PDB file of C-alpha atoms in Angstrom:
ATOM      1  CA  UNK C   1      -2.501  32.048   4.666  1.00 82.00           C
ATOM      2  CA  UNK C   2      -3.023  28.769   6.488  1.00 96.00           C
ATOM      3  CA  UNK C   3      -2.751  25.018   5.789  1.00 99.00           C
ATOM      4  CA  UNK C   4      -5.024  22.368   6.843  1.00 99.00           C
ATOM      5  CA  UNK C   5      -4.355  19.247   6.980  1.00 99.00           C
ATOM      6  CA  UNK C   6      -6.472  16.418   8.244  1.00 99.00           C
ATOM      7  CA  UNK C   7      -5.136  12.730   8.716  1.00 99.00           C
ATOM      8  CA  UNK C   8      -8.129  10.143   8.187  1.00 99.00           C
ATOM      9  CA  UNK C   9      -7.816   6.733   9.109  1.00 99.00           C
ATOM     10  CA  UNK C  10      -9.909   4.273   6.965  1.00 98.00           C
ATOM     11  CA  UNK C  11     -13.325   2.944   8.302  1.00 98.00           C
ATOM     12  CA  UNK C  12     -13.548  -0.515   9.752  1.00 97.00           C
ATOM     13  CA  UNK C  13     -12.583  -3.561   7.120  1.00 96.00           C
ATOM     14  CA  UNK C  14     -13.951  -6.748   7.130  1.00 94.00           C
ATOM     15  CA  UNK C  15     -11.351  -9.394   7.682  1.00 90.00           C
ATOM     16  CA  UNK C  16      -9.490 -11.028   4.694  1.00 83.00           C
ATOM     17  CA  UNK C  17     -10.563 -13.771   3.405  1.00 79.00           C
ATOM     18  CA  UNK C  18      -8.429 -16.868   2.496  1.00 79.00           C
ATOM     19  CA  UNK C  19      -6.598 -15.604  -0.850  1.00 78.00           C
ATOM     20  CA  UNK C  20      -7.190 -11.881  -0.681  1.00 82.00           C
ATOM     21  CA  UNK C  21      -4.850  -9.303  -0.413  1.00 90.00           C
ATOM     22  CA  UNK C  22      -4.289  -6.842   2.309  1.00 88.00           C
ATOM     23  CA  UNK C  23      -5.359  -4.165  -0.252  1.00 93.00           C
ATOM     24  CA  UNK C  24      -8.238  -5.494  -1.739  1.00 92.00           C
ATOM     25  CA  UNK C  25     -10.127  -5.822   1.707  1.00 94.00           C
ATOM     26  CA  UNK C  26     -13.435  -4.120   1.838  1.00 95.00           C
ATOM     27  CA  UNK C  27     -15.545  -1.732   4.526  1.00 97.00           C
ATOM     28  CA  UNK C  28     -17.687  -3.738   6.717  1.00 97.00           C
ATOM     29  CA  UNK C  29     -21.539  -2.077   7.329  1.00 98.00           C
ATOM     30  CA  UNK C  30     -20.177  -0.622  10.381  1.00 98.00           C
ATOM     31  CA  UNK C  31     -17.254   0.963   7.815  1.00 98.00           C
ATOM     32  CA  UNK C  32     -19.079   2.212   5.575  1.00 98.00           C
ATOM     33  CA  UNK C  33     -21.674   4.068   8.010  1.00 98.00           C
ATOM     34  CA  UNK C  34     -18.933   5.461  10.100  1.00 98.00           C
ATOM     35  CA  UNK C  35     -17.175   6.674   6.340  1.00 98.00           C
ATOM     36  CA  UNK C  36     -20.408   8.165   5.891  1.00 97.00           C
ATOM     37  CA  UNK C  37     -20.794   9.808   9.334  1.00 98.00           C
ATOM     38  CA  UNK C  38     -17.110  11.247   9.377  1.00 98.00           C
ATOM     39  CA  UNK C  39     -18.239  13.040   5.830  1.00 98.00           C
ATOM     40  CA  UNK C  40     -21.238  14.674   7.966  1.00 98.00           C
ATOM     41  CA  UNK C  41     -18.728  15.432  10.419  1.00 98.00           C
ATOM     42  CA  UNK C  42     -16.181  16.974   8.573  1.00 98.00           C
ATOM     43  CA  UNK C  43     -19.269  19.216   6.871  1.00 97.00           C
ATOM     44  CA  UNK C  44     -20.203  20.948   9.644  1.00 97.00           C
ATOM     45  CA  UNK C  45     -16.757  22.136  10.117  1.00 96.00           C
ATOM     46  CA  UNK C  46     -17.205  24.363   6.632  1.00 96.00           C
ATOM     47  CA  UNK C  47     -13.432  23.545   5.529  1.00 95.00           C
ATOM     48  CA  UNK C  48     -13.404  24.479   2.137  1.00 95.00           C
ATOM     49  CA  UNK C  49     -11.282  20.459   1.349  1.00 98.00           C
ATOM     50  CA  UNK C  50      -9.411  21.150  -1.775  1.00 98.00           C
ATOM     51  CA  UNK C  51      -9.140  17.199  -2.335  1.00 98.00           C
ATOM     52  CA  UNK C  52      -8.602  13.763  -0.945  1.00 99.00           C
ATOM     53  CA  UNK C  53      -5.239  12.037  -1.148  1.00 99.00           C
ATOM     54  CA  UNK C  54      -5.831   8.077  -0.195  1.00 99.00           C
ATOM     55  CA  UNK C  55      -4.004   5.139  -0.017  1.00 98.00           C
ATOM     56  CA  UNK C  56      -4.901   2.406  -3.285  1.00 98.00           C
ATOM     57  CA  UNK C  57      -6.499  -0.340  -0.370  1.00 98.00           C
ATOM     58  CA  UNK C  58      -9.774  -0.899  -1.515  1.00 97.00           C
ATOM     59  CA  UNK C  59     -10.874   0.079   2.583  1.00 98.00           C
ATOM     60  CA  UNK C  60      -9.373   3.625   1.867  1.00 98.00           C
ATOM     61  CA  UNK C  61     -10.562   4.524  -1.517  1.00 98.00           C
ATOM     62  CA  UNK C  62     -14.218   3.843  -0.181  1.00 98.00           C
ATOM     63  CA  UNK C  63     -13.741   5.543   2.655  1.00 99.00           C
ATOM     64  CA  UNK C  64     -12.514   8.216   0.641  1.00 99.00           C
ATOM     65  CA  UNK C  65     -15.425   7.889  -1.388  1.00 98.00           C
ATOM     66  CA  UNK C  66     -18.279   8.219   1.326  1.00 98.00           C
ATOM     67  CA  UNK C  67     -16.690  11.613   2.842  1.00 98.00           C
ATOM     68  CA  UNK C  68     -16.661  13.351  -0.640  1.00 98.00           C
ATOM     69  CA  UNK C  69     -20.567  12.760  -0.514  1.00 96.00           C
ATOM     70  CA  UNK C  70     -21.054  14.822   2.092  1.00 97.00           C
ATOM     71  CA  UNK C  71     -18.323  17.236   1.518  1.00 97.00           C
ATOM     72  CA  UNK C  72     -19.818  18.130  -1.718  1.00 96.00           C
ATOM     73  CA  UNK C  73     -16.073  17.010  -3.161  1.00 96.00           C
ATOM     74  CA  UNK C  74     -16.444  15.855  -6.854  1.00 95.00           C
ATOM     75  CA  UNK C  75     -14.274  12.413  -7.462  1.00 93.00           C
ATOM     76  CA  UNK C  76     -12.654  14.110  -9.711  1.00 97.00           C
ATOM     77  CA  UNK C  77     -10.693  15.576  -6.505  1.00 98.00           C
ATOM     78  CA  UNK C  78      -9.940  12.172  -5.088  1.00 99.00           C
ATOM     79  CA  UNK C  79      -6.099  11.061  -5.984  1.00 99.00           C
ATOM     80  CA  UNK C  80      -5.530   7.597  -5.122  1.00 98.00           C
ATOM     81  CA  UNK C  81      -1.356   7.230  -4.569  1.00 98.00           C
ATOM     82  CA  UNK C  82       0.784   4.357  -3.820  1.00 98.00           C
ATOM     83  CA  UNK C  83       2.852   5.443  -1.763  1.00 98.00           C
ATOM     84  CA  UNK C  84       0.106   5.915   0.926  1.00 98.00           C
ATOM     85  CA  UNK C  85      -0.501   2.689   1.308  1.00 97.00           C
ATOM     86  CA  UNK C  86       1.102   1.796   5.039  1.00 93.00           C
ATOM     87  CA  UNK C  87       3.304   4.401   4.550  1.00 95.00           C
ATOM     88  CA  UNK C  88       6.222   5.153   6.731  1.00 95.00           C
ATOM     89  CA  UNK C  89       6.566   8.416   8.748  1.00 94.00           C
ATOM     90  CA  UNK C  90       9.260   9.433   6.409  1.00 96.00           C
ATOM     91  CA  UNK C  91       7.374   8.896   3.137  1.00 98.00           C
ATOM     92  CA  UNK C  92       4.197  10.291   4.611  1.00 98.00           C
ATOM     93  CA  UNK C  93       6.550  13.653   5.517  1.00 99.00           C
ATOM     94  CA  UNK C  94       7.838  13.926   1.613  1.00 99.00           C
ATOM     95  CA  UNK C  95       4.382  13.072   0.372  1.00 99.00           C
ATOM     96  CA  UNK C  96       3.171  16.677   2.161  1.00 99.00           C
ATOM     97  CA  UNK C  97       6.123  18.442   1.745  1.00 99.00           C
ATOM     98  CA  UNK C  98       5.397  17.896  -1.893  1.00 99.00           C
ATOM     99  CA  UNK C  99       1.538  18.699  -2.013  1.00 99.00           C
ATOM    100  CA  UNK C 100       0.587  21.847  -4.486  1.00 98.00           C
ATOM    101  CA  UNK C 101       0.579  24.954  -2.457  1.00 98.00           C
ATOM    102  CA  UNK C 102      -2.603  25.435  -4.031  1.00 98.00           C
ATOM    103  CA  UNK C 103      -3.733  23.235  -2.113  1.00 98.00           C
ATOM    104  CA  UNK C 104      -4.553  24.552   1.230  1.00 98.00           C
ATOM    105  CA  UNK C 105      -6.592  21.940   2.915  1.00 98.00           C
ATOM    106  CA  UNK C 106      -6.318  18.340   2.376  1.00 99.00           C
ATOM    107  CA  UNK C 107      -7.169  14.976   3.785  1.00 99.00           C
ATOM    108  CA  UNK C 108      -5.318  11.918   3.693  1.00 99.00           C
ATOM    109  CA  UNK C 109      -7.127   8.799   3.960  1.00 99.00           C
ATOM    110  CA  UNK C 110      -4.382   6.028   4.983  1.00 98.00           C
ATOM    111  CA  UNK C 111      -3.611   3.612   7.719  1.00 97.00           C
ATOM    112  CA  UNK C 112      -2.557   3.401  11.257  1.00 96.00           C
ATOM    113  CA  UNK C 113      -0.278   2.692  13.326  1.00 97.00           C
ATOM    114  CA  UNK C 114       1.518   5.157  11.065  1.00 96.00           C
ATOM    115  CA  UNK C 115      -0.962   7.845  10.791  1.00 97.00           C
ATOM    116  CA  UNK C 116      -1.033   8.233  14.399  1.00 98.00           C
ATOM    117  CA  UNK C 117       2.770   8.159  14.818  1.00 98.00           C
ATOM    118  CA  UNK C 118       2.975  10.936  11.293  1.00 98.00           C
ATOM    119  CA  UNK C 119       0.274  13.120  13.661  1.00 98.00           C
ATOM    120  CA  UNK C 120       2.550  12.709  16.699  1.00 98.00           C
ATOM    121  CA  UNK C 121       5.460  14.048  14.728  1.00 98.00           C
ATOM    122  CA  UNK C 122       4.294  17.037  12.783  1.00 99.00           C
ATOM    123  CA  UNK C 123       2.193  17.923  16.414  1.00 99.00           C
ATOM    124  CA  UNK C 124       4.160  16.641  19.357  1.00 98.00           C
ATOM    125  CA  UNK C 125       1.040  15.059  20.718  1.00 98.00           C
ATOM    126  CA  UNK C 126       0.356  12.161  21.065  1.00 97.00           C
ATOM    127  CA  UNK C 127      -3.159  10.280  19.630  1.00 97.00           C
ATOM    128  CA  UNK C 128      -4.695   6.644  18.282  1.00 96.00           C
ATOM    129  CA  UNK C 129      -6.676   7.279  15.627  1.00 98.00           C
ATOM    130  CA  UNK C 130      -9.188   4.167  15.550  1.00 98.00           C
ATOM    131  CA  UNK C 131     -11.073   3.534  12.521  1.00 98.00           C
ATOM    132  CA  UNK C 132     -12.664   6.440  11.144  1.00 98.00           C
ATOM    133  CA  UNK C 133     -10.677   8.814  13.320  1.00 99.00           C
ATOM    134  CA  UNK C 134      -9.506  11.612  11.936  1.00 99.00           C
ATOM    135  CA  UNK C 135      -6.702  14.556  13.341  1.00 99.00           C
ATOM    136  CA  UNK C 136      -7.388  17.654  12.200  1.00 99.00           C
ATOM    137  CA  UNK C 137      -4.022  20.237  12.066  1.00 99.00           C
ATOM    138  CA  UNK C 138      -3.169  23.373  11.428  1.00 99.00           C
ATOM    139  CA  UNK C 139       0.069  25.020  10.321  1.00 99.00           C
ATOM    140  CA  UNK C 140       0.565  28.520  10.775  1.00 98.00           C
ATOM    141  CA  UNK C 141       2.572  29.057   6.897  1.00 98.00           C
ATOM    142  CA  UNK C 142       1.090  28.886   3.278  1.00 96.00           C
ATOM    143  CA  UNK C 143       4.141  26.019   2.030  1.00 98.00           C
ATOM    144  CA  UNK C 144       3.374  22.458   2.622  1.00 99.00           C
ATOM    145  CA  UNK C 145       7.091  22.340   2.197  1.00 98.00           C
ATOM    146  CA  UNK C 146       7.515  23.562   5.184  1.00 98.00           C
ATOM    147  CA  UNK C 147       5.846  21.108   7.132  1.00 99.00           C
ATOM    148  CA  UNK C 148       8.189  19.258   9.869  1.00 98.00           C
ATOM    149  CA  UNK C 149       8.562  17.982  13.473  1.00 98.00           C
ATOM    150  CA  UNK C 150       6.183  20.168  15.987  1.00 99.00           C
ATOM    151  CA  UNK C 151       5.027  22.543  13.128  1.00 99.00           C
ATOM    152  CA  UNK C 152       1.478  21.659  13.597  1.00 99.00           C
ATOM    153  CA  UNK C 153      -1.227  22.654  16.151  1.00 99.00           C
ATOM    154  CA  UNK C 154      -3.282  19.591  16.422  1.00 99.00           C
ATOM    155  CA  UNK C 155      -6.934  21.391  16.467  1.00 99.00           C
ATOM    156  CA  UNK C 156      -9.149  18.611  17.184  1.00 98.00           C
ATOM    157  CA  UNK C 157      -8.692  14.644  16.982  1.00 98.00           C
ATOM    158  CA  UNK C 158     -12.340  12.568  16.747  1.00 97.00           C
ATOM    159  CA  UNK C 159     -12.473   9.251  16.660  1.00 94.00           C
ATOM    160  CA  UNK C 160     -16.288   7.844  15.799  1.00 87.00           C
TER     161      UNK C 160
END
């Protein structure tokens, strides 16, 4: 057996506003019809996604949100997790290292630039994932634990 694993930066923001947070910034239009088209996307590719891991922003969690509609992926099977928000390479690593082998493919919906730098490590290739971009990799072993520099074959990377 396989894992899947596919990286998913958030859909465009809108800019914060004087007194918001960082987190509680919200998809712009544009966001929130590319969130919507990567869902479509990500459909057609008949993954079977066991869930959706994303960051606590606000940007994220929709994003998260308007994929699962087109996946057919009941909320129930979104996790929202702390530690994903602008999450170092290293914390990113443990977070999938520790991911339920039951689990066999998963998206991440977090933020760049450390997404892109996480996919360059577990790949050795190098990408940008813009907003709404998503890497899509595959690892040739059924334990997330054993996930680690160059393990993955980086299938496809699309960026809306």
């Amino acid at each position: 057996m396989e894992k899947q694993l596919i990286l998913l930066r958030h859909a465009e923001a809108v800019e914060k506003l004087a007194g918001e947070t960082d987190q509680s910034r919200s998809l712009s239009r544009k966001g929130l019809n590319d969130a919507h088209h990567v869902g479509i996307l990500l459909n057609k590719l008949e993954l079977n996604i066991d869930c959706i891991y994303t960051s606590p922003a606000e940007r994220a969690q929709t994003t998260a949100q308007y994929i699962s509609g087109p996946l057919a992926i009941d909320t129930s099977l979104i996790f929202e997790d702390d530690s994903l928000y602008l999450a170092p390479m290293g914390v990113l690593l443990k977070f999938v290292n520790e991911m339920p082998n039951e689990y066999n493919t998963v998206i991440i919906v977090g933020h760049n630039p450390n997404l892109s730098y996480f996919t360059e490590y577990i790949t050795n290739h190098s990408v940008t994932l813009d907003t709404a971009a998503f890497a899509r990799i595959r690892f040739a072993f059924d334990n997330w634990h054993m996930v680690t520099q160059g393990s993955g074959e980086l299938l496809e990377v699309v960026n809306i």
